[in-house]
Coordinates of C-alpha atoms and ligand atoms in Angstrom, one line a residue:
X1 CA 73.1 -84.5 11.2
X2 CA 76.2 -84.6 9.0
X3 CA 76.0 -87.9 6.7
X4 CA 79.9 -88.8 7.6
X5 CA 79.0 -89.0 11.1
X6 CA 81.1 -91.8 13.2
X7 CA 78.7 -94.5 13.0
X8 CA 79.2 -95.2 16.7
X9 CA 78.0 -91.4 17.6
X10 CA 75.1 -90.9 19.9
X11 CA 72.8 -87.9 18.5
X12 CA 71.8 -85.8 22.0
X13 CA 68.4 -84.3 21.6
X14 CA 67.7 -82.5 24.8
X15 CA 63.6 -82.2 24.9
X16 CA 64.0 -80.2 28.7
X17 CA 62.1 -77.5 27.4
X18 CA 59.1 -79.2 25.3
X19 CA 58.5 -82.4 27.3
X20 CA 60.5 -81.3 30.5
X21 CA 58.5 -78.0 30.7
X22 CA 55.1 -80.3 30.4
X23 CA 56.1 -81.1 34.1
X24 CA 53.7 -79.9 36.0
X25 CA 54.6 -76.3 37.7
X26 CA 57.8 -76.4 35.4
X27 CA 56.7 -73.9 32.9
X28 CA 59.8 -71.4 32.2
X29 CA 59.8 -67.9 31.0
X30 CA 61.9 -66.3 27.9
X31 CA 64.4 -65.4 29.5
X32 CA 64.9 -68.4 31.9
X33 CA 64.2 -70.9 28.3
X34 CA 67.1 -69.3 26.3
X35 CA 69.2 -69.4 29.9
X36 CA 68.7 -73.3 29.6
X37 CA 69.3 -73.4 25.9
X38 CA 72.7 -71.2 25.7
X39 CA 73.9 -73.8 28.9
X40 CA 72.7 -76.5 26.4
X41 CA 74.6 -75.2 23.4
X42 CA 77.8 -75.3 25.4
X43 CA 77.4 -78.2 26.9
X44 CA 77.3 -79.6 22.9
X45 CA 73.9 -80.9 22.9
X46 CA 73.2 -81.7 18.8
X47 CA 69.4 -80.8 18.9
X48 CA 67.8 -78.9 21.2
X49 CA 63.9 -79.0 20.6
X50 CA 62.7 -76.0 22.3
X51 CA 59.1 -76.3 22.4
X52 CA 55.7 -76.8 20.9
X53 CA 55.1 -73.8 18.8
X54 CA 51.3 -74.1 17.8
X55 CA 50.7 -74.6 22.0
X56 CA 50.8 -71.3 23.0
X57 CA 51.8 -68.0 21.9
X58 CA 55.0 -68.3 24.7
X59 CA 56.0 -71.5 23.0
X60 CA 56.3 -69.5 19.6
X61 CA 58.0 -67.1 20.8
X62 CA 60.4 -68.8 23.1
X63 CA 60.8 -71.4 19.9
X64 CA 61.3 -67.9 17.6
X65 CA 63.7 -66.4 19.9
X66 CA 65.9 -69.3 20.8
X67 CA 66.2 -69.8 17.2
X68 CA 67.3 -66.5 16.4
X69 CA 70.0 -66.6 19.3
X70 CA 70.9 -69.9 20.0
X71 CA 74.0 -71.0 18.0
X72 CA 75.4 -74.5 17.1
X73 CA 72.4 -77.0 18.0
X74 CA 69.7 -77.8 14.9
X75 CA 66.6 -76.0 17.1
X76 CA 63.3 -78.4 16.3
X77 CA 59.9 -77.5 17.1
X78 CA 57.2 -80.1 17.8
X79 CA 53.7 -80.6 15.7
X80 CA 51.0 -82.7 15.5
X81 CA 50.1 -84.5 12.1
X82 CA 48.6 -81.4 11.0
X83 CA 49.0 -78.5 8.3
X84 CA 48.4 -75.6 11.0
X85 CA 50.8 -77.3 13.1
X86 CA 53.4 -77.7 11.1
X87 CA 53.3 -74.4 9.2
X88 CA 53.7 -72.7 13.1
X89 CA 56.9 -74.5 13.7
X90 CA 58.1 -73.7 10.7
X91 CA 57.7 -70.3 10.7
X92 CA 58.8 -70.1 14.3
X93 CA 62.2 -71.9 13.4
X94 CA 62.4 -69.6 10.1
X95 CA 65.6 -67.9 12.1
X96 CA 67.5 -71.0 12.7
X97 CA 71.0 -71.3 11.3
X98 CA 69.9 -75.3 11.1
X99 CA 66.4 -76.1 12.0
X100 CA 64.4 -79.0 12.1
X101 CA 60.2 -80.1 12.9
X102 CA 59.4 -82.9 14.3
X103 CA 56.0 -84.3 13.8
X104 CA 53.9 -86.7 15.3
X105 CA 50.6 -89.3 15.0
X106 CA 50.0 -91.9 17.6
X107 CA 50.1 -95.4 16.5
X108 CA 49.0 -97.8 19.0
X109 CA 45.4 -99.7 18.7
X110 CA 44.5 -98.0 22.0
X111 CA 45.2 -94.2 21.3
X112 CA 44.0 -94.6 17.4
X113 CA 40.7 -95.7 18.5
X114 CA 40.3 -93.6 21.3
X115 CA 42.4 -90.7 21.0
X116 CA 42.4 -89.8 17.1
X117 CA 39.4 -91.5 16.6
X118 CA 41.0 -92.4 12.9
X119 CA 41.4 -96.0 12.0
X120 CA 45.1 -97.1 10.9
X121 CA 44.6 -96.3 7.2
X122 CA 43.7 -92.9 7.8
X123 CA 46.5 -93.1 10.7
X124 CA 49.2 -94.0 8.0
X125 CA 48.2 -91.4 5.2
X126 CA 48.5 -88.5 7.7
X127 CA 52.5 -89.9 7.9
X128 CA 52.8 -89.6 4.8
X129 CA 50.8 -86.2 4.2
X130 CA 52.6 -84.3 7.3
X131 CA 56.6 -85.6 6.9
X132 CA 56.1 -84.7 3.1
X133 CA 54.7 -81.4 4.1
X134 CA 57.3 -80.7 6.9
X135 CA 59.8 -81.4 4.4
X136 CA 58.7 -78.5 2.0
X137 CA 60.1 -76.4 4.9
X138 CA 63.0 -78.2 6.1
X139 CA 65.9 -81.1 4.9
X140 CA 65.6 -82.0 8.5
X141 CA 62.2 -83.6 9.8
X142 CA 61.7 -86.1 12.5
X143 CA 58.7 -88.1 12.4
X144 CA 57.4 -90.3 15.8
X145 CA 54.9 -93.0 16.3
X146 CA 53.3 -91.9 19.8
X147 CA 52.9 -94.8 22.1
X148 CA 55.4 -96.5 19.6
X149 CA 56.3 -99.3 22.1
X150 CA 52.4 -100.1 22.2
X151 CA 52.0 -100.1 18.6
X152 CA 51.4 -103.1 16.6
X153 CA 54.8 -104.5 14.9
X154 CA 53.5 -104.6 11.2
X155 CA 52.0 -101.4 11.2
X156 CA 55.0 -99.5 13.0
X157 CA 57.4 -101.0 10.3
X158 CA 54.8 -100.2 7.9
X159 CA 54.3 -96.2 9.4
X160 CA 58.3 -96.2 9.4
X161 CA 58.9 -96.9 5.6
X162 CA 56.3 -94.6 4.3
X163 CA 57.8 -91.6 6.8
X164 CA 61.2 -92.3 4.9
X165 CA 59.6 -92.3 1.6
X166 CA 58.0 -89.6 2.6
X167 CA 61.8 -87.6 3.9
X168 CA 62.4 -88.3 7.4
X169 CA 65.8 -88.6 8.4
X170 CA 64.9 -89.2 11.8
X171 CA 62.6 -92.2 12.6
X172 CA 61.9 -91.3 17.2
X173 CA 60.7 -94.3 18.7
X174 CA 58.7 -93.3 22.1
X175 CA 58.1 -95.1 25.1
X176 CA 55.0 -92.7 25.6
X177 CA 53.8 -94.2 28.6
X178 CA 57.2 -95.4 30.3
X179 CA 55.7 -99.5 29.7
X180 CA 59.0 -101.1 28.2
X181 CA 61.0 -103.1 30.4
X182 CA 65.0 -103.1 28.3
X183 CA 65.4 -106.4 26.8
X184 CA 62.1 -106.4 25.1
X185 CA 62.6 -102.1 24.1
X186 CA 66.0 -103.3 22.9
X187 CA 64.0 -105.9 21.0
X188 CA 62.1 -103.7 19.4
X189 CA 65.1 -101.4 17.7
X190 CA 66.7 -104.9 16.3
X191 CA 63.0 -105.4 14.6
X192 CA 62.7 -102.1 12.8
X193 CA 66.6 -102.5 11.9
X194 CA 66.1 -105.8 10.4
X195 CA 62.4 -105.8 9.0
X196 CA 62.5 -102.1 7.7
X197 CA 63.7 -101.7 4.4
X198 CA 64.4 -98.5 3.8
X199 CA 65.8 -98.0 7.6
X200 CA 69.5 -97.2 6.8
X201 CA 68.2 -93.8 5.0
X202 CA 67.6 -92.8 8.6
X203 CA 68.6 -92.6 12.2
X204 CA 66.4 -94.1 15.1
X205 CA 66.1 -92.1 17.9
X206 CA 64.4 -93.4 21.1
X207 CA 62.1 -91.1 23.5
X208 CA 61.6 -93.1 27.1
X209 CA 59.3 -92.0 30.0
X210 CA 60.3 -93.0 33.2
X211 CA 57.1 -94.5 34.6
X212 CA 58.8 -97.6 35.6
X213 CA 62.0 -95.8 36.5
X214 CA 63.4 -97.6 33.6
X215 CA 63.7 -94.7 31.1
X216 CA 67.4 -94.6 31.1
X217 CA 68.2 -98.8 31.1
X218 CA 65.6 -98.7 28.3
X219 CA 67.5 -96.1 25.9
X220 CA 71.0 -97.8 26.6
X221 CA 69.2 -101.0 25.3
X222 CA 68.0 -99.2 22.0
X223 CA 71.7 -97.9 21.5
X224 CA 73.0 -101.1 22.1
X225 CA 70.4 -102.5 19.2
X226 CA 71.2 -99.6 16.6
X227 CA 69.4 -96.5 17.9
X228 CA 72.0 -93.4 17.1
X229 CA 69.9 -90.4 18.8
X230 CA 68.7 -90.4 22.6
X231 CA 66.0 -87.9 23.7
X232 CA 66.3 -86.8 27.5
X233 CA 66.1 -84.0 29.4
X234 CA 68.5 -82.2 32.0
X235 CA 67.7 -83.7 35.4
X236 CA 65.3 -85.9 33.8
X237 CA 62.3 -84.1 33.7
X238 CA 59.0 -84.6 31.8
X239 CA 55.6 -85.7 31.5
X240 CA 54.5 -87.8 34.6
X241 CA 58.0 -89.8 36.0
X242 CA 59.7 -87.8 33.1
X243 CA 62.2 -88.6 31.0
X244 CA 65.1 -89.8 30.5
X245 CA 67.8 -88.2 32.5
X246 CA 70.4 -86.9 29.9
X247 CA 73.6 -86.9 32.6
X248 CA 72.5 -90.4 33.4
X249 CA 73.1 -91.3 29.4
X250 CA 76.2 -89.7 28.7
X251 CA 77.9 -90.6 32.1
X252 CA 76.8 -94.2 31.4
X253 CA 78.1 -94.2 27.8
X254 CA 81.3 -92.3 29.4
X255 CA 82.1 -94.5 32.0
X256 CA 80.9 -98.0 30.4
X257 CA 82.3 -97.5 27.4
X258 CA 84.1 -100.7 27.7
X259 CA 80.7 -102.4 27.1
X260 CA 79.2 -99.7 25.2
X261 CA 81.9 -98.3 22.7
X262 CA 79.6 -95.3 21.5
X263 CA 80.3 -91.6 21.9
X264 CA 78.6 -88.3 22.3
X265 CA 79.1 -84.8 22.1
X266 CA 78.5 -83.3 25.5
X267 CA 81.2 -81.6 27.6
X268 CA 80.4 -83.9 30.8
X269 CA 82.0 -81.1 32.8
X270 CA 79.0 -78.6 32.0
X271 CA 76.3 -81.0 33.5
X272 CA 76.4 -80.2 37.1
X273 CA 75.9 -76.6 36.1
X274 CA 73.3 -77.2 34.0
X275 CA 71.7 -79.2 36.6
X276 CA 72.0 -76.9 39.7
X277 CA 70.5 -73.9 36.7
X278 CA 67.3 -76.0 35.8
X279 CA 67.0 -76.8 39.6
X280 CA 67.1 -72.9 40.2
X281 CA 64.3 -71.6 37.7
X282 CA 62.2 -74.2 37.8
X283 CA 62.5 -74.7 42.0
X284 CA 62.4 -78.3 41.7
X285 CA 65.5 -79.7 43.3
X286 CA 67.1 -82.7 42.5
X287 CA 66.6 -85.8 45.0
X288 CA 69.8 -85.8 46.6
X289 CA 70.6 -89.4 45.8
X290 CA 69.9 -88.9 42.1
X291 CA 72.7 -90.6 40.0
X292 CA 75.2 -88.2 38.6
X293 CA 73.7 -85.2 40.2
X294 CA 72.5 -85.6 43.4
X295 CA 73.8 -83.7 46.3
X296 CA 75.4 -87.3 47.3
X297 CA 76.5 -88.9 44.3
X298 CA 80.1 -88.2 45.3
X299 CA 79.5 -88.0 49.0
X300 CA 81.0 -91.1 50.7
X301 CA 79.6 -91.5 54.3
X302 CA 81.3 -94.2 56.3
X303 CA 84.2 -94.6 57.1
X304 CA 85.8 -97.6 55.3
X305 CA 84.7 -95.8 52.2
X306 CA 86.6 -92.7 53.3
X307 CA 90.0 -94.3 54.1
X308 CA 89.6 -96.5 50.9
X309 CA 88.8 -93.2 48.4
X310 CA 91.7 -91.6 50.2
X311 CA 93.8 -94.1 49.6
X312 CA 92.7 -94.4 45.9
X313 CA 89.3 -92.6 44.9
X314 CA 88.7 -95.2 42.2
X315 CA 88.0 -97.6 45.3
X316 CA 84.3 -96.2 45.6
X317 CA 84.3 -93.9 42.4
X318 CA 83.5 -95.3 39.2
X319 CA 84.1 -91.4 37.5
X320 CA 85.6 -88.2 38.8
X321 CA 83.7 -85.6 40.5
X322 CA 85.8 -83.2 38.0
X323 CA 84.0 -84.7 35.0
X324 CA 80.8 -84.0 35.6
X325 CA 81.6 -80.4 36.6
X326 CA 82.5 -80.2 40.5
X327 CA 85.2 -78.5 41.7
X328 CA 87.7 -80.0 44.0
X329 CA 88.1 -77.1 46.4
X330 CA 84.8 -76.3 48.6
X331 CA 86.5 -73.4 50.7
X332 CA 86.9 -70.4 48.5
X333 CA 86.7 -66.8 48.5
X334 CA 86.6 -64.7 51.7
X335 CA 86.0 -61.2 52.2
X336 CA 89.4 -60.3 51.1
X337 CA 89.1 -61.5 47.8
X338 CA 89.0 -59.5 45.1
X339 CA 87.6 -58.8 41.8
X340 CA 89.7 -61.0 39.8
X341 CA 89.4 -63.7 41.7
X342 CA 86.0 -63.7 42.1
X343 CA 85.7 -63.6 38.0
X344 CA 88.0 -66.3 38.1
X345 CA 85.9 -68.7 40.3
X346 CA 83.2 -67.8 38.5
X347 CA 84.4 -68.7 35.8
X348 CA 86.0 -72.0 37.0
X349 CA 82.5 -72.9 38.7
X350 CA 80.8 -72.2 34.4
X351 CA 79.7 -68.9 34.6
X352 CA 81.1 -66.6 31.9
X353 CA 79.9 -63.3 33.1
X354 CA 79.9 -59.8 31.5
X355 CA 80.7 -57.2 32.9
X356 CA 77.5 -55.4 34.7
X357 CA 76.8 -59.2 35.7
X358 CA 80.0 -59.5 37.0
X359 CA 79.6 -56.1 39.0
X360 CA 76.2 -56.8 40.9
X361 CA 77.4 -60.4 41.5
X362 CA 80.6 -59.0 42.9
X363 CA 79.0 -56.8 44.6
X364 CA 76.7 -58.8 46.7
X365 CA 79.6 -61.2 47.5
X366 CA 81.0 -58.6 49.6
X367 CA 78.0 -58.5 51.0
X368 CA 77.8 -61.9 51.8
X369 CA 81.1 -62.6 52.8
X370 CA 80.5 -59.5 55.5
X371 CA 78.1 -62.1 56.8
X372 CA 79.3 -65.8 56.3
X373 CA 83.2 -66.7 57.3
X374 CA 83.6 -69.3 55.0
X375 CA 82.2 -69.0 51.5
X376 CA 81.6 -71.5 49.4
X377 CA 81.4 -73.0 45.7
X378 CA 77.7 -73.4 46.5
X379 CA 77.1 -70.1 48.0
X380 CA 78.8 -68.2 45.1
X381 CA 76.4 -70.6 42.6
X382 CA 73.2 -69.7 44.2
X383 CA 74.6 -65.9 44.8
X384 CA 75.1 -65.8 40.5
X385 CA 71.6 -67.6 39.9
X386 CA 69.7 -65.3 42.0
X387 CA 70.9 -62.2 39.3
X388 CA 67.5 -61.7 38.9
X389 CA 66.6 -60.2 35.3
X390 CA 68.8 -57.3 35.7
X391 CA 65.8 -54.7 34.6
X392 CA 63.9 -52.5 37.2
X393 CA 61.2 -55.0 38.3
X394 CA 57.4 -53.3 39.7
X395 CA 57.6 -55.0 42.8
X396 CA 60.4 -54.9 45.0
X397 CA 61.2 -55.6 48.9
X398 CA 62.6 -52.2 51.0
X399 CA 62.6 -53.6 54.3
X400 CA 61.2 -56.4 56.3
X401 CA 61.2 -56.7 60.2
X402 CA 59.8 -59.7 62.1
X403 CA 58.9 -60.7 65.6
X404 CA 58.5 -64.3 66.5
X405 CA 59.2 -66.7 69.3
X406 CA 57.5 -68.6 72.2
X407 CA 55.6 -65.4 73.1
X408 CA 51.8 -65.7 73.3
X409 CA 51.2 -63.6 70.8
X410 CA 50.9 -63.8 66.8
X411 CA 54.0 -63.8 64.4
X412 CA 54.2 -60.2 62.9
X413 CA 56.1 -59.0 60.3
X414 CA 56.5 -55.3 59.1
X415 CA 57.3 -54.6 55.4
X416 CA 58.0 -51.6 52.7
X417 CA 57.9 -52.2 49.5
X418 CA 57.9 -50.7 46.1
X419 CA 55.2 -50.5 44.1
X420 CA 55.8 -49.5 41.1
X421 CA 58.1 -47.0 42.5
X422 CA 55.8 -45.9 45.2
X423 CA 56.8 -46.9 49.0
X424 CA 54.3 -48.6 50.9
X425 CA 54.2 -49.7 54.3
X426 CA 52.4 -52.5 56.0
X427 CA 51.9 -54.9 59.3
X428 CA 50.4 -58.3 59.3
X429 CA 49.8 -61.3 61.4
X430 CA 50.2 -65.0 60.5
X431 CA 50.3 -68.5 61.6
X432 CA 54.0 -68.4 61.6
X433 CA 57.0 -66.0 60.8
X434 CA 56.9 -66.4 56.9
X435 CA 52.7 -66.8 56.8
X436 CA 53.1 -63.2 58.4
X437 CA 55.7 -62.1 55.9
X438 CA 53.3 -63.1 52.9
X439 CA 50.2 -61.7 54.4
X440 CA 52.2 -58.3 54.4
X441 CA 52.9 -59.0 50.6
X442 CA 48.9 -59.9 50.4
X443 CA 47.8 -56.8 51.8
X444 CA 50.3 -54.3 50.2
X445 CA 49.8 -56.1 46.6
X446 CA 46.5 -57.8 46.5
X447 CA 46.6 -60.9 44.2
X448 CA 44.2 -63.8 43.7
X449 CA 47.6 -66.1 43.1
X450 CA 47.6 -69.2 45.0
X451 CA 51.2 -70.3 46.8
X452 CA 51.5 -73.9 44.8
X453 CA 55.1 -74.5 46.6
X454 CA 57.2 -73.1 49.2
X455 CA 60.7 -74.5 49.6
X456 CA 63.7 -73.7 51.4
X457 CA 67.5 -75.2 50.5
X458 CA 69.7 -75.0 52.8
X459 CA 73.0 -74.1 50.4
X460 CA 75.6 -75.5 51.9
X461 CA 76.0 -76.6 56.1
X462 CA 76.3 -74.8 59.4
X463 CA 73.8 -72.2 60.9
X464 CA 75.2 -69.1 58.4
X465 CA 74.1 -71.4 55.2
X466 CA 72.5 -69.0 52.7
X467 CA 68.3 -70.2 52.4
X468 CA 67.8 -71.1 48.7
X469 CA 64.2 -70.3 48.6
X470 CA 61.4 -71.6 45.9
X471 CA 58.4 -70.1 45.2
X472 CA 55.7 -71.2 43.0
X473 CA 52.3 -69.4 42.2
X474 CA 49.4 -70.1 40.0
X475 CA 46.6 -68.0 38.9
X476 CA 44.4 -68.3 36.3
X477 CA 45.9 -72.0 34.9
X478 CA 49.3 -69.7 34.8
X479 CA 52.0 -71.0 36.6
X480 CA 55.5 -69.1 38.0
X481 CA 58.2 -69.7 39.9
X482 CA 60.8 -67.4 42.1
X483 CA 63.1 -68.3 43.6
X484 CA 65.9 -66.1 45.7
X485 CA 69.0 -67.1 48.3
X486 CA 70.0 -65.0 51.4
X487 CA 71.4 -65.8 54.5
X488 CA 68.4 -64.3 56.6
X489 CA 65.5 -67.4 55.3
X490 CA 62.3 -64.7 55.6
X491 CA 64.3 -62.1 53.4
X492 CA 64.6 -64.7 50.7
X493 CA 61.3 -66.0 50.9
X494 CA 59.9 -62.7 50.5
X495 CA 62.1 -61.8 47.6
X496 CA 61.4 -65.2 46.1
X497 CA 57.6 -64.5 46.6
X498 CA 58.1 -61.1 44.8
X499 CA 60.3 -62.3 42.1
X500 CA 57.2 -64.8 41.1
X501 CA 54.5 -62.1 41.3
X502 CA 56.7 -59.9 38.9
X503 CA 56.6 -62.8 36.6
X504 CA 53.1 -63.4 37.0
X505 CA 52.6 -59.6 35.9
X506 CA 54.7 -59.9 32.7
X507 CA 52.4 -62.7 31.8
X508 CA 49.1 -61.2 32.8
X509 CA 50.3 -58.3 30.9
X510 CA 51.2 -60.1 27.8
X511 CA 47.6 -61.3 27.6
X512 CA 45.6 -57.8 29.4
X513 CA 47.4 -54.4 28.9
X514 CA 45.9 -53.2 32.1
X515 CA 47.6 -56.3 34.2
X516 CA 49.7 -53.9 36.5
X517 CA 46.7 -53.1 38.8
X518 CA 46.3 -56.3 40.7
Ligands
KIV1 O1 56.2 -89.2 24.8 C1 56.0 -89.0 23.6 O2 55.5 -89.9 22.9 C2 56.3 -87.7 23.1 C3 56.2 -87.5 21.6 C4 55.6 -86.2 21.2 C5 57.5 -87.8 21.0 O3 56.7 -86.8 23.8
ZN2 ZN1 57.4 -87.6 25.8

């Protein structure tokens, strides 16, 4: 970070595609990462630390490509105290117009001894040995003491020094396990500021799990006592309870910042998009009284909260809807708009789209709006995330037919697809309507993939509401998700089914040339 920064500046480092993608069933593709990071660089995140590249060969590459694309954020890779480690992120963030490695030992008595199996003297050396190391690649390394809020005090200030000696500019602080309650986190900060010698050669960042639900109070406390960078994720995903939730922080600072006078970067009016597009790759929606972004966090129910936000909104709302990204109008477009206005909603709703994108969206627009009277903000969101990749895919749905009711026979479905450009054709029975529609997809393209979550969204109300449907498969310890929106609920679980086995091929290929037989 630039040395003249504004010493009340709070440093964003967004972490939802390392520690938000360890949630379980969250893993993201290529594509779908740099889709999170280019809504991360506009949204003026400072650091965007994109993965973990000696986990896997997708980290590298999604760490590698982001770098490569992604302009305006530093891009940091994650490594462990080790040579190997840090030599991968390095070379995977050789692209980066402004890189940086973060590196990291655990510290606490309980994961030295049974974790590293190294005692503290050992423990401290490796600081030394991996922040100088990192820093024969880059001016900008982060070092953090895992389980830092569980770490003995002398040793943690001790750690700290000898990781500035040795050239961090970023000292991370983590709340591994989410224990810390906020005064005694908050405590913590004031400690390192006042016993560390050295400590105004760098910035303390904070890193807070969400265990106790506690994640977010905790990281205000640590900027309150000196810390200048947060880590968090979009939605607040992560490990376990996850992390802290980044709209939470900024909106906080943004709102309060009568009692907390510090500033950020972020465009406030990019989060809900950023929300709704994490939401749609990864399929896991946000609670819909989540603070900030929840389906309800601007909703106002009764009735003496209606008259009073008529009257004056800042009766029962502390911010605007319009600065976190919602639009004021719900009813839009109909099927007599046109091009331009579309492109222009679009656009007002945070999608900047190119011209083919802005054809097929267009396109199936008209389509919808053929079916639904009214369409909304909502509809046109999940219509424009539901692109798909854009490239021929080898699985596709031709046609689908069902038959269900209160008749005393079995729910059947009948289906074409394409298979690998061939047509095939299929019936199937099932315990219901959709089991009927998979077991068509089951027979026509065998697959030992197990269904890990099937979700359906209504987008917006009524009967004609478009289904927003998830889809999560695992095979082989590989996870993927689909997802797919469509007024007809089977027809967009089917297609979200399909869009998941298509990734699931592109990953089995990456790893068996032969992958496309199934
Ligand atoms: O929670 C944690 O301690 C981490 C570190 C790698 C920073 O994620
Ligand atoms: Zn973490």
């Amino acid at each position: 970070m630039a040395d003249n920064m504004d010493k009340d500046r709070v440093v964003i480092f967004d972490t939802t595609l390392r520690d938000g993608e360890q949630s379980p069933g969250c893993s993201m593709n290529l594509e779908e990462k740099l889709r999170i990071a280019e809504a991360l660089a506009a949204m003026g995140v400072d650091v965007i630390e994109a993965g973990f590249p000696i986990a896997s060969e997708g980290d590298f590459e999604a760490v590698n490509e982001i770098a490569k694309s992604v302009k305006g954020p530093a891009i940091c890779g994650l490594s462990r105290a080790t040579k190997g480690d840090i030599d991968r992120a390095a070379e995977a963030l050789k692209p980066a117009e402004r890189k940086r490695i973060h590196t990291f030992i655990s510290t606490s008595p309980l994961h030295m001894k049974f974790k590293l199996q190294m005692d503290p003297e050992d423990v401290h050396q490796a600081v030394i040995d991996s922040v100088s190391h990192a820093r024969s690649h880059t001016d900008d390394v982060e070092w953090s003491p895992e389980d830092g809020s569980r770490t003995e005090h002398d040793f943690l200030c001790r750690c700290v020094e000898s990781a500035i000696d040795a050239g961090a500019g970023t000292i991370n602080i983590p709340d591994t396990v989410g224990y810390a309650v906020p005064d005694e986190f908050g405590a913590l900060i004031d400690m390192l500021m006042n016993r560390v010698p050295n400590i105004d050669k760098a910035i303390i960042s904070v890193h807070c799990h969400n265990d106790l639900g506690l994640a977010v109070a905790n990281s205000l406390a640590a900027v309150k006592a000196g810390a200048r960078q947060v880590e968090c994720t979009i939605n607040g995903i992560g490990e376990r309870a996850g992390n802290a939730s980044m709209e939470e922080i900024v909106m906080a600072l943004r709102t309060r910042a009568d009692v907390m006078p510090y500033t950020t970067n972020i465009v406030t009016e990019h989060i809900m998009k950023a929300s709704r597009l994490l939401s749609s790759i990864t399929g896991f929606q946000v609670q819909p009284n989540k603070a900030i972004v929840g389906a309800n966090a601007f909703a106002h129910e009764s009735g003496i909260h209606q008259d009073g936000v008529l009257k004056n909104a800042a009766t029962y709302e502390i911010m605007t809807p319009e600065s976190v990204g919602l639009t004021k109008s719900n009813i839009v477009l109909g099927k007599h708009s046109g091009r331009h206005a579309f492109k222009e909603k679009a656009r007002d709703l945070g999608y900047d789209l190119g011209d083919n994108a802005l054809q097929s969206a267009f396109k199936r627009f008209k389509d919808l709006a053929d079916l639904k009277k009214e369409v909304f903000d909502e509809d046109i969101i999940a219509l424009i995330d539901d692109q798909g990749s854009g490239v021929e895919e080898a699985l596709s749905l031709v046609s689908l037919e069902v038959n269900c009711g209160t008749v005393h026979t079995p729910p059947k479905a009948a289906m074409t697809m394409r298979i690998l450009g061939d047509e095939k054709s299929c019936d199937a029975t099932g315990d219901g309507p959709v089991d009927a529609a998979f077991n068509c997809i089951k027979t026509l393209f065998p697959h030992n993939a197990r269904l890990q979550l099937y979700q359906v969204h209504a987008v917006t109300e009524g009967t004609d509401a478009q289904a927003e449907v998830s889809v999560r498969l695992e095979e082989d310890g590989r996870t993927v998700n689909g997802m797919a929106a469509d007024t007809d609920t089977l027809v967009a679980s089917c297609r979200a089914y399909i869009m998941a086995l298509n990734k699931l091929l592109v990953k089995r290929q990456k790893t068996a040339p032969e992958a496309l037989s199934a």
